[in-house]
Coordinates of N, CA and C in Angstrom, one line a residue:
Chain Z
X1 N 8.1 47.5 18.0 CA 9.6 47.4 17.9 C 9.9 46.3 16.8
X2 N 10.2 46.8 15.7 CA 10.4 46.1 14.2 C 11.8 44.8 14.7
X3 N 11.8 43.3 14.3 CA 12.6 42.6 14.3 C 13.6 42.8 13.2
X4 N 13.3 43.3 12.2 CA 14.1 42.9 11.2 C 13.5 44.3 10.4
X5 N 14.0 45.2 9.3 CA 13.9 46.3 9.6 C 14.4 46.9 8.5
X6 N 14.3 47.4 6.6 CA 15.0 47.5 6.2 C 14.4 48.9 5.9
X7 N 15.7 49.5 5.0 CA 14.9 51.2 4.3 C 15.8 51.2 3.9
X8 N 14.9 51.5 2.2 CA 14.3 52.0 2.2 C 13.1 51.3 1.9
X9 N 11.7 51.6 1.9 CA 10.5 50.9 1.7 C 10.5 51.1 0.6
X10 N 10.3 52.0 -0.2 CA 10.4 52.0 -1.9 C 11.9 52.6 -2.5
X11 N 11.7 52.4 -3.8 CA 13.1 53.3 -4.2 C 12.9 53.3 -5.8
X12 N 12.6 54.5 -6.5 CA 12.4 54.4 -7.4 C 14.0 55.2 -8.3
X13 N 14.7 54.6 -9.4 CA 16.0 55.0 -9.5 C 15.7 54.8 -11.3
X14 N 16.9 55.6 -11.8 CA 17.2 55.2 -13.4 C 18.1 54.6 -13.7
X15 N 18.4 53.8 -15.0 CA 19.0 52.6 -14.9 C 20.5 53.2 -15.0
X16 N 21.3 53.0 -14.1 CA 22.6 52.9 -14.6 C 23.5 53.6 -13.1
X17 N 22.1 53.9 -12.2 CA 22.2 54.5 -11.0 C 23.2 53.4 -10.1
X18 N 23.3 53.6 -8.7 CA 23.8 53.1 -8.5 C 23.1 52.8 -6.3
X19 N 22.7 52.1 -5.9 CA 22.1 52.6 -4.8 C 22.1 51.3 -3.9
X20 N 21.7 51.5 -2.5 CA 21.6 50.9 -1.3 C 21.0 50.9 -0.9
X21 N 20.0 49.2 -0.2 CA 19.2 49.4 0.6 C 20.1 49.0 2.1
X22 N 19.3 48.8 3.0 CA 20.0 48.7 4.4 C 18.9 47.9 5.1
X23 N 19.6 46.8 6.3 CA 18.9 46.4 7.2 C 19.4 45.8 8.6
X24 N 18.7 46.3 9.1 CA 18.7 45.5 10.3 C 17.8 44.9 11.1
X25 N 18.5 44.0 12.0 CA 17.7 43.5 13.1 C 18.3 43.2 14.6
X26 N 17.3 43.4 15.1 CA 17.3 43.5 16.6 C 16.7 42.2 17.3
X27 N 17.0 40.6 16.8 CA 16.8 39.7 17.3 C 17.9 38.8 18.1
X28 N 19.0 40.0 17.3 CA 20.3 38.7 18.1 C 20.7 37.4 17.5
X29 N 19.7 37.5 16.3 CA 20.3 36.4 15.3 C 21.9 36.3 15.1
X30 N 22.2 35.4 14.3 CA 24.0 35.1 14.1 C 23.8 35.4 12.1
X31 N 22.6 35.0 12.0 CA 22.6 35.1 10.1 C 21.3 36.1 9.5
X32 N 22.2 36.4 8.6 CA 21.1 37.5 8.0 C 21.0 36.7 6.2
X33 N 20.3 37.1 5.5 CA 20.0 37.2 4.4 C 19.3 38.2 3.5
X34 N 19.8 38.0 2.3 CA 18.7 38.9 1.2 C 18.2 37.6 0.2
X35 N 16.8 38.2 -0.1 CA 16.0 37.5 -0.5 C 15.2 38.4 -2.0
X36 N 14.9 37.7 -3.0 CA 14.3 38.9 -4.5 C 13.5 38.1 -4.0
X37 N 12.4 38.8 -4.8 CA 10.8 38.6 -5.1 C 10.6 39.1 -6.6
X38 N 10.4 38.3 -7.4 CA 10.4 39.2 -9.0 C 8.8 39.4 -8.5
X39 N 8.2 39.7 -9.8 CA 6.6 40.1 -10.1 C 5.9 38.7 -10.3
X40 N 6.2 37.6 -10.6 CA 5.8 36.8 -10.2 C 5.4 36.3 -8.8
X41 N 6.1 37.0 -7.8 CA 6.3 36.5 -6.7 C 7.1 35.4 -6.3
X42 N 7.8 35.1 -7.2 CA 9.1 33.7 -6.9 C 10.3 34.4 -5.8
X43 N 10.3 33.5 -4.6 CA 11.2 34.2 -4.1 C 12.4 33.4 -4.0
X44 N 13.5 33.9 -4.3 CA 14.9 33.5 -4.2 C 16.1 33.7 -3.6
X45 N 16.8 33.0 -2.8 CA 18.2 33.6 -2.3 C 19.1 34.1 -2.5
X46 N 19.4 35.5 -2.3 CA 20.4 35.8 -3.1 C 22.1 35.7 -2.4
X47 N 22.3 36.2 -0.6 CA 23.1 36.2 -0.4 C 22.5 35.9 1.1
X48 N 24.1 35.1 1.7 CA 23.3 34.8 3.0 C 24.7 35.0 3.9
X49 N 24.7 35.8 5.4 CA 26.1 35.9 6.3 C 25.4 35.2 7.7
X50 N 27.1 34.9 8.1 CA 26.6 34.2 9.0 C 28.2 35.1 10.4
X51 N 27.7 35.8 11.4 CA 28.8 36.7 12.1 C 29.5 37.1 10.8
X52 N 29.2 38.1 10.1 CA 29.8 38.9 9.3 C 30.7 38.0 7.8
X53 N 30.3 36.9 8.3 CA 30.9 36.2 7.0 C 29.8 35.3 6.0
X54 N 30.5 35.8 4.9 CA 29.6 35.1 3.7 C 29.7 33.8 3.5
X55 N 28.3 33.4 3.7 CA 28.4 32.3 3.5 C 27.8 31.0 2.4
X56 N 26.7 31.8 2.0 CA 25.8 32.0 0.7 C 26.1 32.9 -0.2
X57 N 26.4 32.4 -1.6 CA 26.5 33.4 -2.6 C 26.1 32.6 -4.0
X58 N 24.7 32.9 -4.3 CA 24.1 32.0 -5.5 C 24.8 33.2 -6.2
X59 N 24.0 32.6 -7.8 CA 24.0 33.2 -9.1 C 23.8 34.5 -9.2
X60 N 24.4 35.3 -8.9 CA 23.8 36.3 -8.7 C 25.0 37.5 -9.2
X61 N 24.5 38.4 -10.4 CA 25.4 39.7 -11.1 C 26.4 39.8 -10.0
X62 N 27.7 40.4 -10.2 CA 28.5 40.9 -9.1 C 28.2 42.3 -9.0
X63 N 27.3 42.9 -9.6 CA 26.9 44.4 -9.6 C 25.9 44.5 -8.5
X64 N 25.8 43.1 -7.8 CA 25.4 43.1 -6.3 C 26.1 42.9 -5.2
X65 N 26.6 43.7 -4.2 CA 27.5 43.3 -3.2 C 27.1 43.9 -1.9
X66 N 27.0 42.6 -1.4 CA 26.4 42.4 0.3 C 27.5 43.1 0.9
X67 N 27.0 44.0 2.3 CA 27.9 44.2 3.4 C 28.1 43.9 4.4
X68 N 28.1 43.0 5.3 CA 27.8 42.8 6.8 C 28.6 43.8 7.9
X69 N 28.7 45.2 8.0 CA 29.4 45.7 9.3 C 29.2 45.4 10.6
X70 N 28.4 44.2 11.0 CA 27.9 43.8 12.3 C 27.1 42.7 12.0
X71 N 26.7 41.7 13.2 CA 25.8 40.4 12.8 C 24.6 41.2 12.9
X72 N 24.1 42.4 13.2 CA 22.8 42.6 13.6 C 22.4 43.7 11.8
X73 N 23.6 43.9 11.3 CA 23.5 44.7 10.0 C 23.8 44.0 9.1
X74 N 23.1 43.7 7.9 CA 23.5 43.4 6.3 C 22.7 44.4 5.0
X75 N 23.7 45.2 4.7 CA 23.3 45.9 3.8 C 23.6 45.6 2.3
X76 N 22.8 45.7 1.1 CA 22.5 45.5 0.0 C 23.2 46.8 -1.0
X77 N 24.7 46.5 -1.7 CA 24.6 47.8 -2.9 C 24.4 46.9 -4.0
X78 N 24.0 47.9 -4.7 CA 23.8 47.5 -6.2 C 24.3 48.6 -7.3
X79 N 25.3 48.5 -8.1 CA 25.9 49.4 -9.0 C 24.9 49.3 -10.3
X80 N 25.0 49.9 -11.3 CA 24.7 50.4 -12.3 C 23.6 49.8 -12.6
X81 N 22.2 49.8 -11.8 CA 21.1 49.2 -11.9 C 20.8 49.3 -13.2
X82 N 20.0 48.1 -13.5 CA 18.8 47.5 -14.7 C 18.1 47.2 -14.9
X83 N 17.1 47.4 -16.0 CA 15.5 47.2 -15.4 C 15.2 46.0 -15.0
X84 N 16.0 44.9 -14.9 CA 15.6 43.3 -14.6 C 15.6 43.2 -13.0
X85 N 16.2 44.5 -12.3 CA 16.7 44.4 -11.2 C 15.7 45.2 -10.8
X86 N 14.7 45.4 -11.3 CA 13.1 45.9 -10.2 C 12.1 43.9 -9.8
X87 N 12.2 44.6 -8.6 CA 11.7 43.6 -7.7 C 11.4 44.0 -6.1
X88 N 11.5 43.3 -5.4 CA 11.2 43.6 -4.2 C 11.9 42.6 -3.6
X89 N 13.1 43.2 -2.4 CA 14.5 42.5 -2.0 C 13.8 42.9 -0.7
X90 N 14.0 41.1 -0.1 CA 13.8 41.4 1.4 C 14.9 40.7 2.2
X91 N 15.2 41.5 3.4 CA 15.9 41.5 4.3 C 15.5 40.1 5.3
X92 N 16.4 39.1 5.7 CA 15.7 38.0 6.6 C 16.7 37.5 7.9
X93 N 16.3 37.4 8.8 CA 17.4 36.6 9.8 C 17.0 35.3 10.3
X94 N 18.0 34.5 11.1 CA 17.4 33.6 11.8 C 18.4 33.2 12.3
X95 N 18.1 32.3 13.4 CA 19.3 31.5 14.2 C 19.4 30.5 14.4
X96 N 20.6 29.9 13.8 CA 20.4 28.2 13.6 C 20.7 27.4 14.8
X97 N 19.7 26.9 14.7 CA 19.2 25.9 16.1 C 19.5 23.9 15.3
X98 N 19.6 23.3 16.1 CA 19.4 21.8 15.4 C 18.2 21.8 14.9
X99 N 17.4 22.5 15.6 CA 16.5 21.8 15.3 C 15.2 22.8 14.7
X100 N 16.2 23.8 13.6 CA 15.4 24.5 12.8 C 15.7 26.0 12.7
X101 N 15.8 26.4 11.3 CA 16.6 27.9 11.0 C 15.2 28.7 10.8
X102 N 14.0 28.8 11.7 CA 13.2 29.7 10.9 C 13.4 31.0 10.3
X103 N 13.2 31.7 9.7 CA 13.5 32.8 8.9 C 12.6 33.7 9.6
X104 N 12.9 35.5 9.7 CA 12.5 36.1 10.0 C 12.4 37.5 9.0
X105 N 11.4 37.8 8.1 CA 11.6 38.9 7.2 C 11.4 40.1 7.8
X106 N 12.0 41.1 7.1 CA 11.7 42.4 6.8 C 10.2 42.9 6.1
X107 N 10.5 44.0 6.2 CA 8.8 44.4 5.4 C 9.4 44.7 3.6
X108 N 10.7 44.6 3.4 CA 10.6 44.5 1.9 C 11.2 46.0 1.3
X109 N 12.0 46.1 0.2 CA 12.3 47.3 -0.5 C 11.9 47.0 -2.1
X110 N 11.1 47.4 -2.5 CA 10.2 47.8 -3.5 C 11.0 48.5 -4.7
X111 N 12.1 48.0 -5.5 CA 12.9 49.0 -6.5 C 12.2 48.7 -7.5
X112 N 12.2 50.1 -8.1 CA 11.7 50.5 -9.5 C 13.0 51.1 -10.5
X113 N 13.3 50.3 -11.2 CA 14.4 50.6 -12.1 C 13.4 51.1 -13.5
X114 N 13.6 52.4 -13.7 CA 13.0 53.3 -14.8 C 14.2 53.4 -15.6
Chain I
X1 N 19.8 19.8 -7.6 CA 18.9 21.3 -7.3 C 17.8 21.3 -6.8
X2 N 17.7 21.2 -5.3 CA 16.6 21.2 -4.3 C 15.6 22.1 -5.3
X3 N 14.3 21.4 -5.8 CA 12.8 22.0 -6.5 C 11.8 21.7 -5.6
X4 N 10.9 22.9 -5.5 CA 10.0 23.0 -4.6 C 8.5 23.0 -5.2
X5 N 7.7 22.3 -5.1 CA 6.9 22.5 -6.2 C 5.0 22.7 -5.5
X6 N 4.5 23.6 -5.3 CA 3.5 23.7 -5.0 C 1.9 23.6 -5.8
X7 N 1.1 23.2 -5.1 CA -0.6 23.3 -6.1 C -1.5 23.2 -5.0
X8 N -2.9 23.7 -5.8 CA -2.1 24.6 -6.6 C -2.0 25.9 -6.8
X9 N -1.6 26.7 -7.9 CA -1.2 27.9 -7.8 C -1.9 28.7 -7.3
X10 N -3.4 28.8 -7.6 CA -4.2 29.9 -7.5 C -6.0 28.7 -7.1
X11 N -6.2 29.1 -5.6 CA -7.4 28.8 -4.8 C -8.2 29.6 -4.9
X12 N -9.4 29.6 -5.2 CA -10.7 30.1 -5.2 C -11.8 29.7 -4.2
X13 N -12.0 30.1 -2.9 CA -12.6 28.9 -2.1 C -14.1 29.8 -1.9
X14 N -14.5 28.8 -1.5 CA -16.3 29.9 -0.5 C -15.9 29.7 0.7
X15 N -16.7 30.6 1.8 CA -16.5 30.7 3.3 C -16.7 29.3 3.5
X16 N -16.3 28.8 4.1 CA -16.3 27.5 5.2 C -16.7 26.5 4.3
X17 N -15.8 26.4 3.2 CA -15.5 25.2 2.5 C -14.4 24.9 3.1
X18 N -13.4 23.6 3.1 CA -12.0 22.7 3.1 C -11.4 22.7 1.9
X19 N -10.1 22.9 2.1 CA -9.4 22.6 1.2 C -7.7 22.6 1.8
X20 N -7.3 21.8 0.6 CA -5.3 21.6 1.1 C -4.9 21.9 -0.5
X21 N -3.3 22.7 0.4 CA -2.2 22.9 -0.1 C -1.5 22.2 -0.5
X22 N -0.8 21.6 -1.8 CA 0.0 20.6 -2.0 C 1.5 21.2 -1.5
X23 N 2.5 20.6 -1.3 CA 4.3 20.9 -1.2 C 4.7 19.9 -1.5
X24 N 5.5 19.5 -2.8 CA 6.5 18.6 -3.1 C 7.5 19.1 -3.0
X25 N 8.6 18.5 -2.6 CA 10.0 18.9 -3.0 C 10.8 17.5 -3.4
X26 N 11.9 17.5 -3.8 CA 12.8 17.2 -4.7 C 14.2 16.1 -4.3
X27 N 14.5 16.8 -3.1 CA 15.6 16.3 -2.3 C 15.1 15.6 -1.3
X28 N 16.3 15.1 -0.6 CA 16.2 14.8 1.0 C 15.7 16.3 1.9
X29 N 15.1 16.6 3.2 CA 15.1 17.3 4.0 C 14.2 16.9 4.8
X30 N 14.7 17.2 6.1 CA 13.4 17.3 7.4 C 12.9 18.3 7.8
X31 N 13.1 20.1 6.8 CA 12.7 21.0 7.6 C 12.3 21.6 6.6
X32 N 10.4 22.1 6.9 CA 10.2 22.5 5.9 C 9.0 23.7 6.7
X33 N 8.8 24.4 6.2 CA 8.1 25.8 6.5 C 6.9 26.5 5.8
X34 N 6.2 27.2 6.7 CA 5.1 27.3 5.8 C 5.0 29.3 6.1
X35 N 4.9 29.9 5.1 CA 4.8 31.3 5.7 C 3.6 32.0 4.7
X36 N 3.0 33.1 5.3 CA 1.8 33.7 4.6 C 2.2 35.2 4.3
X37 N 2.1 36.1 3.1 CA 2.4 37.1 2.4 C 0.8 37.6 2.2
X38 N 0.7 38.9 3.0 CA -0.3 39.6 2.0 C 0.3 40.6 1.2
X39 N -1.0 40.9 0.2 CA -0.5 41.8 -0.8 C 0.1 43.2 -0.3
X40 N 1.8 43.3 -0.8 CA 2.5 44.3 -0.3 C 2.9 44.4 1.0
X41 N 2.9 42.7 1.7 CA 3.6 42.9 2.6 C 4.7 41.8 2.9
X42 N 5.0 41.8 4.1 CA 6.3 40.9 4.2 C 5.5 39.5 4.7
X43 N 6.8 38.6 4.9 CA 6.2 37.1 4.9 C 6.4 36.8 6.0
X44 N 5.0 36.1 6.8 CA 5.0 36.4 8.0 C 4.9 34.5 8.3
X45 N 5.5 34.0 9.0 CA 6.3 32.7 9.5 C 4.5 31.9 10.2
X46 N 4.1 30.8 9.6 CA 3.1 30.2 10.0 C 3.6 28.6 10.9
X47 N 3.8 28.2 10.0 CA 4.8 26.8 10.4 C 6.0 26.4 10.5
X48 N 6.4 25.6 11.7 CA 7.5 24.9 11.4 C 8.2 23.4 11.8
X49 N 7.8 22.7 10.4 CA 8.2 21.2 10.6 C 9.2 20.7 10.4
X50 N 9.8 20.3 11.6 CA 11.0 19.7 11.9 C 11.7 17.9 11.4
X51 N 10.4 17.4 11.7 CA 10.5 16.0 11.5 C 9.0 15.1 10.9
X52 N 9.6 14.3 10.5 CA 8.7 13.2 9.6 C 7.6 13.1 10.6
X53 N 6.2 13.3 10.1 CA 4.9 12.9 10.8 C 4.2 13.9 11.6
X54 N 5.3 15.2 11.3 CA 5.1 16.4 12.2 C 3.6 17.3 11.8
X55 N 3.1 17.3 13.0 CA 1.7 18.2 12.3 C 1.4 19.2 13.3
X56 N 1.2 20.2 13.0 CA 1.1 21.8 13.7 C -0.1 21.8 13.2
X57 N -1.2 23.1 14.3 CA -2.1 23.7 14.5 C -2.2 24.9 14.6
X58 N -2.7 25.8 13.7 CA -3.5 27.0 14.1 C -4.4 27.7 13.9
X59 N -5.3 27.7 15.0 CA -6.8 28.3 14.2 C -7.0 27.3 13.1
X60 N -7.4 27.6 12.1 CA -8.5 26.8 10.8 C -7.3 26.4 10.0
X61 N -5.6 26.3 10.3 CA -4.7 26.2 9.6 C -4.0 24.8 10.0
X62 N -3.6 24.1 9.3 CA -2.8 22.6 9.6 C -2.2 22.2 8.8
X63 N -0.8 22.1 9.5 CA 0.3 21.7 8.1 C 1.0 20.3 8.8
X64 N 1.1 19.6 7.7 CA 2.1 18.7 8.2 C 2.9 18.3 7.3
X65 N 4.0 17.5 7.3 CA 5.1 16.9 6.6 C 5.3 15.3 6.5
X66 N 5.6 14.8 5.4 CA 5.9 13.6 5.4 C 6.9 13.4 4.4
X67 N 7.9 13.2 5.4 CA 9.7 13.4 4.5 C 9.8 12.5 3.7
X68 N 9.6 11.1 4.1 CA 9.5 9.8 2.9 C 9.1 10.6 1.4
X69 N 7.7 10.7 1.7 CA 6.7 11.3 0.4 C 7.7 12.7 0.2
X70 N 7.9 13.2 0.5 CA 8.4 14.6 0.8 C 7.5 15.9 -0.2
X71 N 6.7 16.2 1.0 CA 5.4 16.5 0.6 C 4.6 16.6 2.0
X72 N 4.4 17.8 2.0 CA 3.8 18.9 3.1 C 2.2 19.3 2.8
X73 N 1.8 19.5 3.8 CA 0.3 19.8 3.5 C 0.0 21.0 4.5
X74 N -0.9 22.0 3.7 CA -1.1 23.1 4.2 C -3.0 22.6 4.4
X75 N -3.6 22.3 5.4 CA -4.9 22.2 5.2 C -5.7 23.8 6.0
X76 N -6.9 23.9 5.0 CA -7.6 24.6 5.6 C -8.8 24.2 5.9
X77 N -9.3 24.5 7.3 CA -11.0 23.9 7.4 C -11.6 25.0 7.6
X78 N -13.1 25.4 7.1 CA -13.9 26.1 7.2 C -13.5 27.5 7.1
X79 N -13.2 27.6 5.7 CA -12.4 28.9 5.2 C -13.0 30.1 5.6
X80 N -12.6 31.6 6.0 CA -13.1 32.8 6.3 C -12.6 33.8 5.0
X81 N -12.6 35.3 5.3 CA -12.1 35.8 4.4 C -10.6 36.2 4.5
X82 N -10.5 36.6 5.6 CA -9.3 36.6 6.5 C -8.3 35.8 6.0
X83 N -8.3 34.8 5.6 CA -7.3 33.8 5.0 C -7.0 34.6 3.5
X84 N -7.7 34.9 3.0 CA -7.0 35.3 1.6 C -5.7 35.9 2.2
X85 N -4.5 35.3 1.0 CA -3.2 35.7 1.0 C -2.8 34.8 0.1
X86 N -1.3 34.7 -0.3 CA -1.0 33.9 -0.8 C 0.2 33.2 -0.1
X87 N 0.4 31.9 0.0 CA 1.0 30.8 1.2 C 2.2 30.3 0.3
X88 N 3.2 30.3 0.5 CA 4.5 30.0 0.6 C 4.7 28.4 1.6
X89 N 5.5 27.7 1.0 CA 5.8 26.5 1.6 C 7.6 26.7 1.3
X90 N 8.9 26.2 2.0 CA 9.8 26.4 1.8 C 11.0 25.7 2.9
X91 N 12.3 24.9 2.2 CA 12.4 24.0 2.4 C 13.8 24.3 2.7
X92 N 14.3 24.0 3.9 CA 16.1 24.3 4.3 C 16.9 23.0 3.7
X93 N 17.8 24.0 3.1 CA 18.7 23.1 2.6 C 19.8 21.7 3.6
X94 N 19.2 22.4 4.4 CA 19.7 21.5 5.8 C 21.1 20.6 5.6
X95 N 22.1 21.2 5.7 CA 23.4 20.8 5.2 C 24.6 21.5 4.9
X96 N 25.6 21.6 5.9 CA 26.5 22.1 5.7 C 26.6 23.5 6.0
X97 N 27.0 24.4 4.9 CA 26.9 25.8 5.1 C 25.5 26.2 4.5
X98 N 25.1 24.7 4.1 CA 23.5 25.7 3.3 C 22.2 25.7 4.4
X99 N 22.7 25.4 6.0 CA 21.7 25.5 6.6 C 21.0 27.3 6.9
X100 N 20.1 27.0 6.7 CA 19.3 28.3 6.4 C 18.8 28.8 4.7
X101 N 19.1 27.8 3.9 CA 19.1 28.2 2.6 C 17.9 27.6 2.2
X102 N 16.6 28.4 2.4 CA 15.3 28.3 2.2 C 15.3 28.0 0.7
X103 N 14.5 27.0 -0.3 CA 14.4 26.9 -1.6 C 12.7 27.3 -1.3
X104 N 12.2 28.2 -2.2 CA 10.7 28.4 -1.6 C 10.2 27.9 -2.8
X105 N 8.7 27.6 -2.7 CA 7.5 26.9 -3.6 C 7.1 28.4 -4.7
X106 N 5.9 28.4 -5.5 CA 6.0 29.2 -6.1 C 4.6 29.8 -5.8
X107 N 4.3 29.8 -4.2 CA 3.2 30.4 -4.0 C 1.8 30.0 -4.4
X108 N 1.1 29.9 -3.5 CA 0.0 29.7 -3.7 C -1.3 31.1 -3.2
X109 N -2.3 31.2 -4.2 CA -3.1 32.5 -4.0 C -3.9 31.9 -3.3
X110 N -4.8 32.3 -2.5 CA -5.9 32.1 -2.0 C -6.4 33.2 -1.7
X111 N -8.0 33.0 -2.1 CA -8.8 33.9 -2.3 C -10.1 33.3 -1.6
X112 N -10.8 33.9 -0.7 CA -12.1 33.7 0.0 C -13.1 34.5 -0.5
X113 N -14.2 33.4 -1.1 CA -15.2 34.4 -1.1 C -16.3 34.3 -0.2
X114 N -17.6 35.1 -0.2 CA -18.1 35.4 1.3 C -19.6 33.9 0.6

């Protein structure tokens, strides 16, 4: 029984496409997150909700826009993809406690912008 | 700008040699995390230190934190192969709306040889 849970697992697209990953979890957390991984493996925040509201929003193209329709759902669109935007976006939750937000990932969506 | 700075990058160990993980960071914080990635997978939550002097166990794995120094230690004793991965150290912004706002290290490889 997957905690955190995104699809698609790969997604291979051409640039100018326009497409969605999706995630969920079944922890009952209050905050979700998306997280890049370039090919380096540097991983960075990109958008973070907390009960359906944003509450994190780094540097990040507006040709990326988070969805939250539920605290247990945050889905990822991305319009008119580019090749800078192949990476691997993971899906993360946690529940903020005083005394520690641990993070809980997804298994990762793998985009190939051709 | 919370910087997270790990070493180092890339471990080369023999079976049941020792060796540690460096984590510097940048800012103030008391909560800092340790998580392990294998290749092509998601990041799976190892540690989590809450407070100054804090030191966790598991198996051949030991992390601790010293907020002063601010600088975390990932030790390993008596390396297997099983440990190859590459280790993640990462630091909550602990403050305000940015609680949960992981700044991560830039990975560390580890590699066991027999």
């Amino acid at each position: 029984d997957t905690a955190v849970s995104q699809t698609p697992k790969y997604l291979v697209t051409q640039m100018g496409n326009d497409k969605s990953i999706k995630c969920e979890q079944n922890l009952g957390h209050d905050t979700m997150y998306w997280y890049k991984q370039d090919s380096k493996k540097f991983l960075k925040i990109m958008f973070s909700y907390n009960n359906k509201e944003l509450i994190i929003n780094e540097t990040v193209p507006n040709r990326f826009s988070p969805k939250s329709p539920d605290k247990a759902h945050l889905n990822l669109h991305i319009n008119s993809l580019e090749l800078g935007d192949s990476a691997v976006y993971f899906c993360a939750s946690s529940q903020e406690f005083m005394w520690g937000t641990e993070a809980f990932f997804g298994q990762g969506t793998r985009l190939t912008v051709v | 700008e919370l910087k997270v700075e790990q070493n180092p990058l890339f471990l080369s160990m023999q079976e049941g040699k020792n060796y540690t993980i460096y984590c510097n960071y940048s800012t103030t914080s008391d909560r800092l995390y340790w998580y392990r990635q294998d290749p092509g997978k998601s990041l799976e939550s190892l540690f989590v230190l809450l407070s100054n002097g804090a030191v966790k166990q598991e198996g051949r794995l030991m992390a601790s934190l010293d907020t002063k120094a601010r600088l975390s230690t990932l030790h390993i004793t008596a390396a297997v192969h099983d440990l190859s991965a590459t280790y993640f150290c990462a630091v909550d912004h602990a403050g305000g709306t940015s609680y949960g706002k992981l700044t991560f290290g830039q990975g560390t490889i580890l590699t066991v040889h027999p």
